[in-house]
Tab-separated table of C-alpha atoms in Angstrom:
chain	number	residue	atom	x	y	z
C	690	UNK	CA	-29.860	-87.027	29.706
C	691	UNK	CA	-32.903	-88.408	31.035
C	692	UNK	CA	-31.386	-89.139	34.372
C	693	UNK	CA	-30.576	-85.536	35.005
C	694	UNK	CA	-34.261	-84.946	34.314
C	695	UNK	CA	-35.438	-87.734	36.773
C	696	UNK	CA	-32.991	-85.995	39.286
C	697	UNK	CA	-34.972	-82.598	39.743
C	698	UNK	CA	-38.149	-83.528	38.785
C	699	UNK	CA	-38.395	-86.825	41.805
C	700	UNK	CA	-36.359	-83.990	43.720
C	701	UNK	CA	-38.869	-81.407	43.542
C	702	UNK	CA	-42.402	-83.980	43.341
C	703	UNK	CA	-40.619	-85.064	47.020
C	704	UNK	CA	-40.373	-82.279	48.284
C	705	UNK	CA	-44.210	-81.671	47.448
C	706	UNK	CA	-45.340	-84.622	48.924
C	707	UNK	CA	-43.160	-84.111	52.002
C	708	UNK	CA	-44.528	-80.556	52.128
C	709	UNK	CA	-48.249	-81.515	51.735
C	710	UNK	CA	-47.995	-84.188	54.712
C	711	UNK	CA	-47.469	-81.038	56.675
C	712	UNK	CA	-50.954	-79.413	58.534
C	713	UNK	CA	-50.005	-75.781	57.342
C	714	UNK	CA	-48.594	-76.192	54.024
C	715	UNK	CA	-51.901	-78.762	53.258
C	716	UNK	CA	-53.936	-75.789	54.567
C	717	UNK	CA	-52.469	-73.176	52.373
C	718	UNK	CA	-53.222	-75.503	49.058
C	719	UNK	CA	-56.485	-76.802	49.805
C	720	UNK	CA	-58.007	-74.170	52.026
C	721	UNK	CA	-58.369	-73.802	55.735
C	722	UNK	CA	-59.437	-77.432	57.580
C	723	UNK	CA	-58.277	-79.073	54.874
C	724	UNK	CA	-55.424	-81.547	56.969
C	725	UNK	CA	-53.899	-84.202	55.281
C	726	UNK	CA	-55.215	-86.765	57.568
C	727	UNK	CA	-55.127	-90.206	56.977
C	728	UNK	CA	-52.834	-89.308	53.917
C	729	UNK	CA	-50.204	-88.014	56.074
C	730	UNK	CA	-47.927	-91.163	56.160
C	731	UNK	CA	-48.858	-92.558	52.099
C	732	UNK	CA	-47.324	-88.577	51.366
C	733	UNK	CA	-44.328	-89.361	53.946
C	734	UNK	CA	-43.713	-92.242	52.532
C	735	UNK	CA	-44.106	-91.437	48.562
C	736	UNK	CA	-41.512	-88.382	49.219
C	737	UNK	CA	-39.008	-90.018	51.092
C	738	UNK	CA	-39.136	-92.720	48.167
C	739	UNK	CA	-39.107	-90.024	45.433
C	740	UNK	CA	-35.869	-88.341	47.276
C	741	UNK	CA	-34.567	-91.683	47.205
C	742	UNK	CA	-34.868	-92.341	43.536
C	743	UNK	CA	-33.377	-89.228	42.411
C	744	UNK	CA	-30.296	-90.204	44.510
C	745	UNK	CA	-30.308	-93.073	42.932
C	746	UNK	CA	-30.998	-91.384	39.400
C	747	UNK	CA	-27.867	-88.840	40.386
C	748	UNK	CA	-25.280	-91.547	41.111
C	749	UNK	CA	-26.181	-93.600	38.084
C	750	UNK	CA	-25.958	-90.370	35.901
C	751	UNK	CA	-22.414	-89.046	36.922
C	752	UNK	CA	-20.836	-91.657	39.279
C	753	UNK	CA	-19.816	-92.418	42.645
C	754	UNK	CA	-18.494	-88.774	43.592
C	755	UNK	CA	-19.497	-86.101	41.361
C	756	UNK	CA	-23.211	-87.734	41.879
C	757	UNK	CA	-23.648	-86.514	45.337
C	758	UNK	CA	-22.706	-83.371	44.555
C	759	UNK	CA	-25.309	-83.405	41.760
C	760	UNK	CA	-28.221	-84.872	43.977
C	761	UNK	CA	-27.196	-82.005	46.873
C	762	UNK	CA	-27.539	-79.418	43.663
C	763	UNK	CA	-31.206	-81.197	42.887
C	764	UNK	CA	-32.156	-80.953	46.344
C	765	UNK	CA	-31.267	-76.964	46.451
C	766	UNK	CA	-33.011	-75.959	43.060
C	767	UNK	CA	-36.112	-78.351	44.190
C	768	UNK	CA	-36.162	-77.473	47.711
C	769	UNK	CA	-35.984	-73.119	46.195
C	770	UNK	CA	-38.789	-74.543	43.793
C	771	UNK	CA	-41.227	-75.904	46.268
C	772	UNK	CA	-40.685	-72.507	48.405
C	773	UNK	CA	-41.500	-70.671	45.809
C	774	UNK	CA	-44.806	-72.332	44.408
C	775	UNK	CA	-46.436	-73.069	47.830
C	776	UNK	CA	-45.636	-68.539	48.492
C	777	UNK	CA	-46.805	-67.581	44.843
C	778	UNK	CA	-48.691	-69.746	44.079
C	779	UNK	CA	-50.369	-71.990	46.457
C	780	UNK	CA	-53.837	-72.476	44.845
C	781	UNK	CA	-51.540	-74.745	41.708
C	782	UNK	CA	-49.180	-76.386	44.201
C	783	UNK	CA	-50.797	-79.673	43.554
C	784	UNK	CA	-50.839	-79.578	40.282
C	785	UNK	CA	-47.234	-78.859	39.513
C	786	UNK	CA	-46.330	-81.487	42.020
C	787	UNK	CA	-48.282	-84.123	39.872
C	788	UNK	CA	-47.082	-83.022	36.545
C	789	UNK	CA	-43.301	-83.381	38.456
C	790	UNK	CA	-44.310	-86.775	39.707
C	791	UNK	CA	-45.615	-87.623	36.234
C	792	UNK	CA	-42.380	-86.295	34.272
C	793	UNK	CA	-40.438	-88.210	36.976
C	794	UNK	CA	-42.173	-91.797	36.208
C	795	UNK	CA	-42.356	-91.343	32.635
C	796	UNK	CA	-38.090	-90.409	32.829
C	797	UNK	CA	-37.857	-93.764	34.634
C	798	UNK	CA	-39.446	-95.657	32.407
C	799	UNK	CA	-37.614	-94.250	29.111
C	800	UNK	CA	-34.407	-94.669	30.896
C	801	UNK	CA	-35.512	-98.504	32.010
């Protein structure tokens, strides 16, 4: 059961980071001239590895075939997630994408 849980949340903390490496979307969090910067590539690089460890998470939870069909589910209900925070509610964005990224470690460590 904790897998399942490591699926969505890495899905959706991804997504966050891959959505914060992005000029607008960092602008609509942390206010206007706020760019990511320097950070761009660290967040590029964090949610590409997050996306890649709930795929991982998703084929060791239900196998070979029914896990990719699980990890495309995860990427829907994440991908719907992120839209909605960063158009209701912007200002918390970061916030719920640490608390994912924090549910997502501490799943992988209690299913290590």
């Amino acid at each position: 059961m904790p897998l399942l849980g490591l699926v969505f949340a890495a899905s959706l903390a991804g997504f966050c980071a891959l959505s914060l490496a992005m000029d607008r979307h960092s602008e609509d969090v942390f206010g206007r001239g706020h760019t990511p910067g320097a950070w761009r590539q660290w967040l590029q690089l964090g949610g590409t590895a997050l996306l890649c460890l709930s795929l991982w998470a998703s084929l060791e939870a239900a196998g070979g075939s029914v896990g990719w069909v699980l990890w495309l589910g995860a990427l829907t209900a994440a991908a719907l997630a992120t839209v909605g925070l960063l158009s209701g509610l912007p200002h918390r964005f970061h916030w719920i994408a640490s608390a994912a990224g924090g549910v997502a470690f501490l799943s992988l460590l209690f299913c290590l």
